[in-house]
Coordinates of C-alpha atoms in Angstrom, one line a residue:
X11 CA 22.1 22.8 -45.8
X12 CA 23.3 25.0 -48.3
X13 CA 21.6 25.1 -52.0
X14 CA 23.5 23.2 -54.7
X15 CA 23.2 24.3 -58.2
X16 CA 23.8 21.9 -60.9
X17 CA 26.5 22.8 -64.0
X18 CA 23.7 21.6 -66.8
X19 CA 20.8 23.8 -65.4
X20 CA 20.1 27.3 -66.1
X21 CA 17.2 29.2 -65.0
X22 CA 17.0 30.0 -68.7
X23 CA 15.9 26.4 -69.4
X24 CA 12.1 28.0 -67.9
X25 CA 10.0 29.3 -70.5
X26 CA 8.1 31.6 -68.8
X27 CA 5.5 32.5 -72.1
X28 CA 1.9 31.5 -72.3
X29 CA 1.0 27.8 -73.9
X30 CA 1.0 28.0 -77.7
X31 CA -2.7 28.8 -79.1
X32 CA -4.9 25.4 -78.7
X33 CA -4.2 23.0 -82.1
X34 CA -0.5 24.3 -82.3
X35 CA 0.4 22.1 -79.4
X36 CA 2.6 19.2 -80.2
X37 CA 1.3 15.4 -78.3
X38 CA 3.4 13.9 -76.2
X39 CA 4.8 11.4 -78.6
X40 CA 6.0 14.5 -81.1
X41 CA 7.0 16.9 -78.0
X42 CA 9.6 13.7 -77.0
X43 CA 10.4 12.0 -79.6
X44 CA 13.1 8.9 -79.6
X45 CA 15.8 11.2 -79.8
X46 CA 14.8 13.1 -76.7
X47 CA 15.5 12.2 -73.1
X48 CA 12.3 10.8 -71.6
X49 CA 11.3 13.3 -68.4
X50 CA 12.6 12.8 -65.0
X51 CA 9.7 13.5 -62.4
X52 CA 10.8 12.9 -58.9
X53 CA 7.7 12.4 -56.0
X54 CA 8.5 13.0 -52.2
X55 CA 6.4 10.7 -50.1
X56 CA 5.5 6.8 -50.5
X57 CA 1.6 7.5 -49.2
X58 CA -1.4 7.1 -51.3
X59 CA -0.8 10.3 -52.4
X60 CA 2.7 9.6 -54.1
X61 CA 1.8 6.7 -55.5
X62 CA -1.9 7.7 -57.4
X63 CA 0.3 10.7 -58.6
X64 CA 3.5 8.7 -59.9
X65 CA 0.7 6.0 -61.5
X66 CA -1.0 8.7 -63.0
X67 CA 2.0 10.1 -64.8
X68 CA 3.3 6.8 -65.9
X69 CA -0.1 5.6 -67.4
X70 CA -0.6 9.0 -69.3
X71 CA 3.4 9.5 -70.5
X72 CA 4.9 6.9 -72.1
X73 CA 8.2 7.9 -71.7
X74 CA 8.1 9.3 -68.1
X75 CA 10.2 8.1 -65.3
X76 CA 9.1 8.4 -61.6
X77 CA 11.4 8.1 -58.8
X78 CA 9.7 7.9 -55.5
X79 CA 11.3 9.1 -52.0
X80 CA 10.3 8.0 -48.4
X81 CA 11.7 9.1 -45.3
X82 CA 10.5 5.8 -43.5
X83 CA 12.8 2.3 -44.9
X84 CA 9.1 1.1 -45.8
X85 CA 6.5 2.4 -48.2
X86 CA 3.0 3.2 -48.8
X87 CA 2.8 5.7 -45.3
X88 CA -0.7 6.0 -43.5
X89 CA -2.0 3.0 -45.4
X90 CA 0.5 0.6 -43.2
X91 CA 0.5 3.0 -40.6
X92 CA -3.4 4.2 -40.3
X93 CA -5.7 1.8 -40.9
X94 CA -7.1 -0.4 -38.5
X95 CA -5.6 -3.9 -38.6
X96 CA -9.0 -4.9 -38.7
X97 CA -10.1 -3.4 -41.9
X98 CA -7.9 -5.1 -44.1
X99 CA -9.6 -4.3 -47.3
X100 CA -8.8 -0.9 -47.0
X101 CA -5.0 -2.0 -47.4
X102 CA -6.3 -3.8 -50.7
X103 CA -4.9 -0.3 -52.8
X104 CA -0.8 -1.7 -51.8
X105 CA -1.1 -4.1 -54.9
X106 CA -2.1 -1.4 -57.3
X107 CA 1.1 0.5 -55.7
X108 CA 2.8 -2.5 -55.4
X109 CA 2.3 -2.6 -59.3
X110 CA 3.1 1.0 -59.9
X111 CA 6.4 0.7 -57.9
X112 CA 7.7 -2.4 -60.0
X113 CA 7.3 -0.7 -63.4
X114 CA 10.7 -0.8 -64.9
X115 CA 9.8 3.1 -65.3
X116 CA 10.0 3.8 -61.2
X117 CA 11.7 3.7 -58.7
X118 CA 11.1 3.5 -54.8
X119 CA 14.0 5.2 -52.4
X120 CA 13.5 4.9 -49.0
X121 CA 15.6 5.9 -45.6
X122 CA 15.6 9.2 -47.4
X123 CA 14.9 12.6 -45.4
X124 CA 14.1 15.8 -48.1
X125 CA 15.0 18.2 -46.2
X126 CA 17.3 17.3 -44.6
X127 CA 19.5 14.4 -46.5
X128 CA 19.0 16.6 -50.0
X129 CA 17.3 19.8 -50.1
X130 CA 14.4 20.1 -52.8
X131 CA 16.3 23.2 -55.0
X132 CA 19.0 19.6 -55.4
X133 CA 15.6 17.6 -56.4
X134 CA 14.6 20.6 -58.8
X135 CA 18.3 20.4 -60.6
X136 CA 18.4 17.3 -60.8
X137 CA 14.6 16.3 -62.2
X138 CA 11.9 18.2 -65.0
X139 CA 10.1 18.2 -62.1
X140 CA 9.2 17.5 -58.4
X141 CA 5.5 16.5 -56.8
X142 CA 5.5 17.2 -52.9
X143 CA 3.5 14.4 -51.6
X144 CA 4.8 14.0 -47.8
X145 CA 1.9 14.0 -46.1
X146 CA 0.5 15.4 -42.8
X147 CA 3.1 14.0 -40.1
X148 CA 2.1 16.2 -37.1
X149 CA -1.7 16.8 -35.1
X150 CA -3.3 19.7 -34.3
X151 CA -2.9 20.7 -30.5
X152 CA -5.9 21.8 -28.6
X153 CA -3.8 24.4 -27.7
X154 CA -5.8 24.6 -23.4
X155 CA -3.9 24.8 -20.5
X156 CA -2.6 21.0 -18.9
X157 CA -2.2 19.8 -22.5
X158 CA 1.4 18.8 -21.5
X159 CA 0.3 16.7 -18.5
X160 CA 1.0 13.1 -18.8
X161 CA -1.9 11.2 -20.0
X162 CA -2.9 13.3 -22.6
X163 CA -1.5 11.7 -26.3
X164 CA -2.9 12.9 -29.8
X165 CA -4.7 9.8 -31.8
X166 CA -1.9 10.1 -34.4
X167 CA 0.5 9.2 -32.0
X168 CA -1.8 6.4 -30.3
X169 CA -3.0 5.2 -33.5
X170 CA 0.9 4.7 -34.9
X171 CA 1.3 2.8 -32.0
X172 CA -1.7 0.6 -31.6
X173 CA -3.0 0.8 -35.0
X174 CA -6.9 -0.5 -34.4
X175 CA -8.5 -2.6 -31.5
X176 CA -10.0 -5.3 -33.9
X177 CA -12.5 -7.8 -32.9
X178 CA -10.3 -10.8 -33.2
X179 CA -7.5 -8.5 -32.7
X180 CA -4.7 -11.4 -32.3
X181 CA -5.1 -12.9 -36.0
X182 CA -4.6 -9.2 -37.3
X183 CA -0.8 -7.6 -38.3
X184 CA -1.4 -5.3 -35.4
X185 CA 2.2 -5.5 -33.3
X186 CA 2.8 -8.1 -30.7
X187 CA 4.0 -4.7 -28.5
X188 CA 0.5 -3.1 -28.9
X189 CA -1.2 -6.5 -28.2
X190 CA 0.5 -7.2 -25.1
X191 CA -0.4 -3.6 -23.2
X192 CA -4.2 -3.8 -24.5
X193 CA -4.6 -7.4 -23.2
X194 CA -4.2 -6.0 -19.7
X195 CA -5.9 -2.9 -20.2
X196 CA -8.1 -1.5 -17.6
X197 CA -10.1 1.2 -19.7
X198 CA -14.0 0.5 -19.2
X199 CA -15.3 3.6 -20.4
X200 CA -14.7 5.8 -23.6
X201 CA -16.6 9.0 -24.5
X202 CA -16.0 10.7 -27.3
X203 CA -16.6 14.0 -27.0
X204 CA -17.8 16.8 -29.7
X205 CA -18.0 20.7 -29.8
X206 CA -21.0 20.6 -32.3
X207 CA -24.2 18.5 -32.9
X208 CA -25.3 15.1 -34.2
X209 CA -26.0 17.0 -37.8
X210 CA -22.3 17.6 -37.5
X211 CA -20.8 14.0 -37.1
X212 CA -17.2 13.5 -39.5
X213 CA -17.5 9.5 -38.8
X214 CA -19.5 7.8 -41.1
X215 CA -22.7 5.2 -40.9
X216 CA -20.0 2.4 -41.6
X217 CA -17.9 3.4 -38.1
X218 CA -20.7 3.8 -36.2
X219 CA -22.4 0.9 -37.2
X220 CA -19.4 -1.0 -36.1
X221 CA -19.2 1.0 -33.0
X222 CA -22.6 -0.1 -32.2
X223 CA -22.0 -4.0 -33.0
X224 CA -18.4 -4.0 -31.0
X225 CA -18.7 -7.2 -29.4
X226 CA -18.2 -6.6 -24.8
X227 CA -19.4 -3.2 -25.1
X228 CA -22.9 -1.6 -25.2
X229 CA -23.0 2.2 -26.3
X230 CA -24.5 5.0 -24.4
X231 CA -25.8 7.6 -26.0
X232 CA -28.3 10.7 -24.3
X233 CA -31.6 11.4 -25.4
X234 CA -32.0 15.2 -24.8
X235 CA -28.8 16.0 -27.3
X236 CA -31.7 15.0 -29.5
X237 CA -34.7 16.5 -28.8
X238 CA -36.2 18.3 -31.5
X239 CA -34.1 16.4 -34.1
X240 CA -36.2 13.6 -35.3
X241 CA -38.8 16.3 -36.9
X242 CA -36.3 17.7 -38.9
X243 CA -35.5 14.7 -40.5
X244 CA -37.7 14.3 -43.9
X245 CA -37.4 10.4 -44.2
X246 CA -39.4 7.9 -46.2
X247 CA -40.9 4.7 -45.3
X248 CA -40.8 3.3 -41.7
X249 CA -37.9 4.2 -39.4
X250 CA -34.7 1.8 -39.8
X251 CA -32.9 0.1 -37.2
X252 CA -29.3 -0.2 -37.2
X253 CA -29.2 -3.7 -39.2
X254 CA -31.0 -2.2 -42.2
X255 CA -28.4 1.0 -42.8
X256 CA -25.2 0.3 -45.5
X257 CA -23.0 2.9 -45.7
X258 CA -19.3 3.4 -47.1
X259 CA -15.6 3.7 -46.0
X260 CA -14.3 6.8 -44.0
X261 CA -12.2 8.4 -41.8
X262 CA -12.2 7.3 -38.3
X263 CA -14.2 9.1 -35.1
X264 CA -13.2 12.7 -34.2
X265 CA -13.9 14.4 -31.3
X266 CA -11.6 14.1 -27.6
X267 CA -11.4 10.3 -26.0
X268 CA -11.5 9.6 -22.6
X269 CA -13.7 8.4 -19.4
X270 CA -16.2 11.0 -19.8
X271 CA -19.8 12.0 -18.6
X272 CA -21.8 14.9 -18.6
X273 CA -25.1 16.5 -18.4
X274 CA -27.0 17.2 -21.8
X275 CA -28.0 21.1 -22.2
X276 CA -31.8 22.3 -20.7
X277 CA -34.2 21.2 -23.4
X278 CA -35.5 24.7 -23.5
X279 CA -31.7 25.3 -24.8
X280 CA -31.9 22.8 -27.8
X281 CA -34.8 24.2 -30.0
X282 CA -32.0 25.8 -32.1
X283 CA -30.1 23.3 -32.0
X284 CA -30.8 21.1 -34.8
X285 CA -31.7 22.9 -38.9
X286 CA -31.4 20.6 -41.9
X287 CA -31.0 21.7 -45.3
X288 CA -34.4 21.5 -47.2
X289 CA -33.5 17.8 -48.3
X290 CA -31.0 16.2 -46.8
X291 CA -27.7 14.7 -48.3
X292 CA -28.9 10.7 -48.4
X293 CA -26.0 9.9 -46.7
X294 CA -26.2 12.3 -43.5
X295 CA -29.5 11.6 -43.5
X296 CA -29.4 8.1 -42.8
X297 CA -26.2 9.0 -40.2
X298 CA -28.6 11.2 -38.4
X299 CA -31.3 8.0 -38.5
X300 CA -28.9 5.9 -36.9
X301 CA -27.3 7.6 -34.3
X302 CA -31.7 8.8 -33.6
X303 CA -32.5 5.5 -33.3
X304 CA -29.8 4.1 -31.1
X305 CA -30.3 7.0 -28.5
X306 CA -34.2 6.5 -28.4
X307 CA -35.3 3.1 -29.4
X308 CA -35.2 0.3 -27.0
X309 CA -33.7 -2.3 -28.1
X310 CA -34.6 -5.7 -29.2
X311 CA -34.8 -8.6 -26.9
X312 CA -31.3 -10.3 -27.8
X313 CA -29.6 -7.2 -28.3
X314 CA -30.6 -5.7 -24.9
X315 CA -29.0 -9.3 -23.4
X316 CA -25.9 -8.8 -24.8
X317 CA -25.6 -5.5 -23.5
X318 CA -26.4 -6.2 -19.9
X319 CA -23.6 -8.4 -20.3
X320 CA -21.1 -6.1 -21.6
X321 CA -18.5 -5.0 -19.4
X322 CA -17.3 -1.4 -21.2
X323 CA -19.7 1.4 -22.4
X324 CA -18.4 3.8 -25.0
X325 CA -20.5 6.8 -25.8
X326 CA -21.0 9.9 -27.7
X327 CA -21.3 13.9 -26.4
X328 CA -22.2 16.6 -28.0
X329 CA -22.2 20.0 -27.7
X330 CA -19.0 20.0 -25.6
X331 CA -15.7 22.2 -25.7
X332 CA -12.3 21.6 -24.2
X333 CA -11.0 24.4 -21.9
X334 CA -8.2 22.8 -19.6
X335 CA -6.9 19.4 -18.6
X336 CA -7.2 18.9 -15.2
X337 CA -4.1 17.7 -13.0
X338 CA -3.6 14.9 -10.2
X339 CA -3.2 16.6 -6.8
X340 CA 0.4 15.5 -7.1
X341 CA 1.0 17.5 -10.7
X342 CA 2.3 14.4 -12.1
X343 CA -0.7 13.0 -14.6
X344 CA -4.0 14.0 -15.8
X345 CA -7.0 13.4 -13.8
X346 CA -9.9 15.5 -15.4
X347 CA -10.9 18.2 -18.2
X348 CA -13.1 21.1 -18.2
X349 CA -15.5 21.1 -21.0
X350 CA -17.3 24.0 -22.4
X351 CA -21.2 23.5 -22.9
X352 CA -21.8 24.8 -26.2
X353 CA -25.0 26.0 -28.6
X354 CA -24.7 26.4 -32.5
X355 CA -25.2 29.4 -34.8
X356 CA -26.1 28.4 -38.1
X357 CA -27.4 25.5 -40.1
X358 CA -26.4 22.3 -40.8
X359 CA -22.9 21.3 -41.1
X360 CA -21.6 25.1 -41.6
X361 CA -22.8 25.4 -38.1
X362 CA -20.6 27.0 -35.6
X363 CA -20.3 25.9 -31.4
X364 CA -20.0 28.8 -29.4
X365 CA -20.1 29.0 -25.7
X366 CA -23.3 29.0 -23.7
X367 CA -21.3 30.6 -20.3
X368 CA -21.4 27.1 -18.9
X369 CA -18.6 24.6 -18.0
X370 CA -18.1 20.6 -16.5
X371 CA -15.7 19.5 -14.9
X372 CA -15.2 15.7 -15.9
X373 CA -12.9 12.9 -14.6
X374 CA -10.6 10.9 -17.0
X375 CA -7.7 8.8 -16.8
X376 CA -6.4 9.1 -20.3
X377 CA -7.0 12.0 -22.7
X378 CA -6.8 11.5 -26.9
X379 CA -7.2 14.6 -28.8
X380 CA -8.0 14.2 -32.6
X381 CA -8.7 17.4 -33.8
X382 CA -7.2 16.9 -37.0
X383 CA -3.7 16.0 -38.9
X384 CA -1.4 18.7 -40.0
X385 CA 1.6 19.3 -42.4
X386 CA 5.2 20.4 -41.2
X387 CA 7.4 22.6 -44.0
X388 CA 9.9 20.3 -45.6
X389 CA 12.3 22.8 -46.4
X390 CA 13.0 26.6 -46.0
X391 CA 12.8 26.9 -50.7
X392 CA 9.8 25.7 -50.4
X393 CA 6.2 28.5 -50.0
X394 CA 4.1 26.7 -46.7
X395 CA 1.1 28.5 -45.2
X396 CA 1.3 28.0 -41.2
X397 CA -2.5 28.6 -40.9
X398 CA -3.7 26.1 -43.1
X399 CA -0.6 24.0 -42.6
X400 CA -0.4 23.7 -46.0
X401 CA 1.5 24.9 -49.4
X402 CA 0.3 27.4 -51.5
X403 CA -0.8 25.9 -54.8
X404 CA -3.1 26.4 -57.8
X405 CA -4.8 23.0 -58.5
X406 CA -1.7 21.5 -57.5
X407 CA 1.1 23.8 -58.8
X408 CA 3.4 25.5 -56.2
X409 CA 2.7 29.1 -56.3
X410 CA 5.5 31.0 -57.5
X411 CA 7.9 27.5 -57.8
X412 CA 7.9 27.1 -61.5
X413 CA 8.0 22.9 -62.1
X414 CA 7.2 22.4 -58.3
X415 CA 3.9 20.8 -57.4
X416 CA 2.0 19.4 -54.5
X417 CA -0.7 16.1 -54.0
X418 CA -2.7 14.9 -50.8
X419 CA -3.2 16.5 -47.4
X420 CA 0.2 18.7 -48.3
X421 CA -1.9 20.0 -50.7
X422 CA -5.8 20.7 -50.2
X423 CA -5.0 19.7 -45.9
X424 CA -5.8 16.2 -44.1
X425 CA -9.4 16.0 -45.5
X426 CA -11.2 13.0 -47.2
X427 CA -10.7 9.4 -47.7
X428 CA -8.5 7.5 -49.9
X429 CA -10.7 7.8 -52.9
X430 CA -10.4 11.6 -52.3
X431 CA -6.6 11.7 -52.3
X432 CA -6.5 9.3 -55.6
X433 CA -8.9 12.4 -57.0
X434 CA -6.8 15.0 -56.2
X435 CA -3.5 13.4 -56.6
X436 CA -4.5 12.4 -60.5
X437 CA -5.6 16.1 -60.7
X438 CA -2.0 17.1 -59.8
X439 CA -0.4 15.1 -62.3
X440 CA -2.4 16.1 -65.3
X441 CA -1.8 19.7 -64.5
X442 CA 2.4 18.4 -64.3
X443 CA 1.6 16.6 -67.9
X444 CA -0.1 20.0 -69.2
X445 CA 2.4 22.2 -68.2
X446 CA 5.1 19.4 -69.5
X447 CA 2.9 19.6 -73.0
X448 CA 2.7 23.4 -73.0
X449 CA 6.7 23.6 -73.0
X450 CA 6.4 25.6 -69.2
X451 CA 8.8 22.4 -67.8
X452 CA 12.9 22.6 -68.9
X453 CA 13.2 20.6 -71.8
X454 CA 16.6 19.8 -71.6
X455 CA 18.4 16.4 -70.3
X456 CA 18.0 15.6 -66.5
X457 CA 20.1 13.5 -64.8
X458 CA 17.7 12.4 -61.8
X459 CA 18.4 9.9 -59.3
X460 CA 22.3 9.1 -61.1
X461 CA 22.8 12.9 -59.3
X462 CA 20.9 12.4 -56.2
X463 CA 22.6 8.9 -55.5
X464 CA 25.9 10.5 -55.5
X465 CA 25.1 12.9 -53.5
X466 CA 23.3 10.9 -51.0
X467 CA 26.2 8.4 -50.6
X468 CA 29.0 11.5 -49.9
X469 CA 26.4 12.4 -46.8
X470 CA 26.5 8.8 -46.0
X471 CA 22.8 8.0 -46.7
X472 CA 22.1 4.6 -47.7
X473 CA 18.5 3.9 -49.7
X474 CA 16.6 1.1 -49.5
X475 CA 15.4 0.5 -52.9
X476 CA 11.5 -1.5 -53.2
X477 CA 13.3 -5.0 -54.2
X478 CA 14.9 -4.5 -50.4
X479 CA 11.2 -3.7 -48.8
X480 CA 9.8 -6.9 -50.6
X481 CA 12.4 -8.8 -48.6
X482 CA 11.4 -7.0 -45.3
X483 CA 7.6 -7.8 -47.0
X484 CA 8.7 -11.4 -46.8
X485 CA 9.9 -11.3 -43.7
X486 CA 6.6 -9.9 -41.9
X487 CA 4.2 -12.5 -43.4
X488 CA 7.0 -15.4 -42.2
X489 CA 7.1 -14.3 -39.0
X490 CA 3.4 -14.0 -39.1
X491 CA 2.6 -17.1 -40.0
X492 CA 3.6 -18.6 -36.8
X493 CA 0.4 -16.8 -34.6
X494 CA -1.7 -17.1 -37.8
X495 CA -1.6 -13.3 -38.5
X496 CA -1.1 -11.4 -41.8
X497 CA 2.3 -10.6 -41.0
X498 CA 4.4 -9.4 -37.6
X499 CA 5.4 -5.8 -38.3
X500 CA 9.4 -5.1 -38.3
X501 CA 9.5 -2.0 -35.6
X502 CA 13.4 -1.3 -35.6
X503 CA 15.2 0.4 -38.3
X504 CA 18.1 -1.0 -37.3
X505 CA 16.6 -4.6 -37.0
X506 CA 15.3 -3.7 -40.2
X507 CA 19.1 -2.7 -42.1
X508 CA 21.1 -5.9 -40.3
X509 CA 17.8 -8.3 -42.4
X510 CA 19.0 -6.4 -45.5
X511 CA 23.4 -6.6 -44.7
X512 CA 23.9 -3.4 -43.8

């Protein structure tokens, strides 16, 4: 798509000096006064990043408006999409976005590709300002031989589809489509497999104690990955069983998923295995407690009798590597993977898994690999760093892209929770508001989403504003209703535009 350039704009409108002298600084409320046009800041992405930075900059300017773009025809990305139907209190943060998204001072269009439907340098002309907020839409590959085979799926990809296994899984908005294959599933073993050490665990206390307490399942978890550990450990008071631990909200298990088993390394091997820090992080410490005491301790009398009765066994291995998915005689599926046996070299969670010279070959049905999220470029104007998979920024400001700015995993990469992306995305909009302060953003009118909208309707793109999601909304928890679930998810776009006339 070839760059627009808009009649009212000229490069000239950037004032490239330094920010007058602290004191000298006019507030916002002098800087734009009455007779000013109020600035037009324009956010790519509906997520939770999008939405803590467009709340931040309409609580801290009170004459900003924030127009918010989505690719999908819904909002509020990995939020609907991510979490596990049967953590709905995680979802809890859509009525503060649901809040921000009806201010009379933003505006939600969805059914919009950047990049492809309107380019960013036509966001740039057309707003003070533009926040890159899309996300991490792609996985990281494990990048072995066989990864192609059938069989083998990232997490993203399984997750978008199934979106949790809850407990009481059917009174849940997971889709009736996901429901239907996992009530005939045949899976009776997971392990999920690690290339480091118990000290090095990304779930947190919360997930595994769940793990632990997953009703028809009994975990399995082997004693010699922790020899030597429970020494290292300084802990206080009598050891804790599983019951006692509280722990917070996190990201979900890494590591690769699959019908798995393996030998633990020689003892004689683990000795260097396991080096805390002098004290312990509280949290990790506790982790380290838990996961201890499941592999070791027997259990209590009524626990152990609902594990004999468990029919599936999910489990834990560390110290493990992928090196190549293994085929079906016939070519046409997966029917193993080779694992590396690995030691560490350093100490705690800095530590690095290198090979020992060892290898198992381990049969499996179905491979996930959840190595990690990554970010796609959105558009050839825009600086991206293939490495890191993200763009180049300084505390959220796009290197070398005067009034272009980045928030969330685009930004700092797919790390954290969603208390860490509310963090960083507030960070990015005060540095937008400083820079707006300092005079570094055009000062001159903007025509915003009046320019995009004509634009988008001569390429025949059609947005779905957030008064027509709140009828979709409506239509989910209707159609809910009837199995006594939070709502029935809409899975057609086209399903979706014929419930809104178009």
């Amino acid at each position: 798509m070839a760059p627009r350039c808009w009649p009212w704009w000229h490069w000239s409108a950037w004032r490239r000096t330094r920010p007058p002298p602290v004191g000298s600084t006019p507030s916002f409320l002098q800087q734009f006064s009455t007779q000013e046009q109020p600035p037009q800041i324009c956010v790519v992405g509906s997520g939770p990043a999008g939405f803590y930075t467009a709340q931040h900059l309409l609580k801290h300017h009170p004459r900003a408006h924030v127009d918010i773009y989505e690719k999908q025809l819904v909002p509020f990305g990995l939020v609907r999409f991510g979490v596990a139907p049967d953590h709905p209190e995680v979802k809890n943060v859509i009525n503060t976005f649901t809040q921000t998204a009806r201010s009379d001072r933003c505006a939600f269009h969805g059914n919009v590709v950047v990049g492809r439907d309107v380019a960013v340098s036509e966001l740039q002309a057309a707003y003070h300002a533009v926040v890159l907020s899309y996300g991490a839409e792609d996985h990281q590959g494990l990048e072995i031989p066989g990864e192609e085979l059938p069989g083998v799926f990232s997490a993203r990809a399984f997750v978008g589809w199934y979106n949790g296994l809850p407990e009481d899984r059917e009174k849940t908005d997971i889709t009736e489509a996901a429901l239907g294959v996992l009530r005939q599933s045949r899976v009776k073993t997971v392990w999920i497999v690690g290339r480091r050490g118990p000290l090095q665990v990304a779930f947190t206390i919360k997930e595994l104690r769940e793990m632990i307490q997953l009703p028809g399942t009994r975990p399995m978890l082997d004693p010699a990955d922790f020899l030597g550990l429970q020494d290292r450990i300084k802990g206080e008071g009598p050891w804790p069983g599983p019951l006692a631990h509280q722990g917070g909200d996190g990201l979900g298990l890494r590591g690769l998923g699959g019908a798995f088993w393996g030998r633990g390394l020689r003892s004689r091997d683990r000795s260097e295995m396991f080096s805390l820090p002098t004290e312990a992080p509280r949290q990790r410490k506790r982790l380290t407690e838990l996961l201890l005491w499941t592999a070791t301790e027997e259990p209590g009398v009524e626990e152990a009798a609902r594990r004999v009765l468990a029919s599936r066994t999910w489990g834990l291995r560390f110290f493990r590597s992928p090196q190549q998915v293994l085929a079906s005689p016939d070519g046409r599926r997966v029917a193993g993977i080779r694992l590396a046996v690995t030691r560490l070299e350093g100490v705690g969670e800095a530590a690095r898994a290198v090979p020992t010279g060892d290898a198992e070959d381990l049969p499996c049905g179905l491979v996930l690999s959840s190595v990690g999220y990554k970010s796609r470029p959105i558009d050839p104007s825009v600086p991206f760093d293939p490495k890191r998979g993200v763009i180049p920024n300084t505390e959220g400001r796009v290197v070398d892209v005067p009034g272009l700015y980045c928030s969330g995993w685009v930004k700092r990469g797919p790390t954290g929770v969603i208390a860490t992306t509310m963090t960083d995305s507030f960070l990015t909009g005060q540095m937008l508001l400083q820079d707006l302060k300092a005079g570094l953003l055009p000062s001159g009118p903007r025509p915003g989403y009046a320019a995009i909208e004509a634009l988008l309707s001569s390429r025949g793109v059609r947005p779905v504003s957030f008064a027509d999601w709140e009828k979709l909304d409506a239509e989910e928890v209707s159609r809910g209703k009837g199995a006594g679930k939070p709502r029935e998810k809409l899975l057609d776009p086209q399903e979706m535009l014929r419930l809104l006339g178009r």
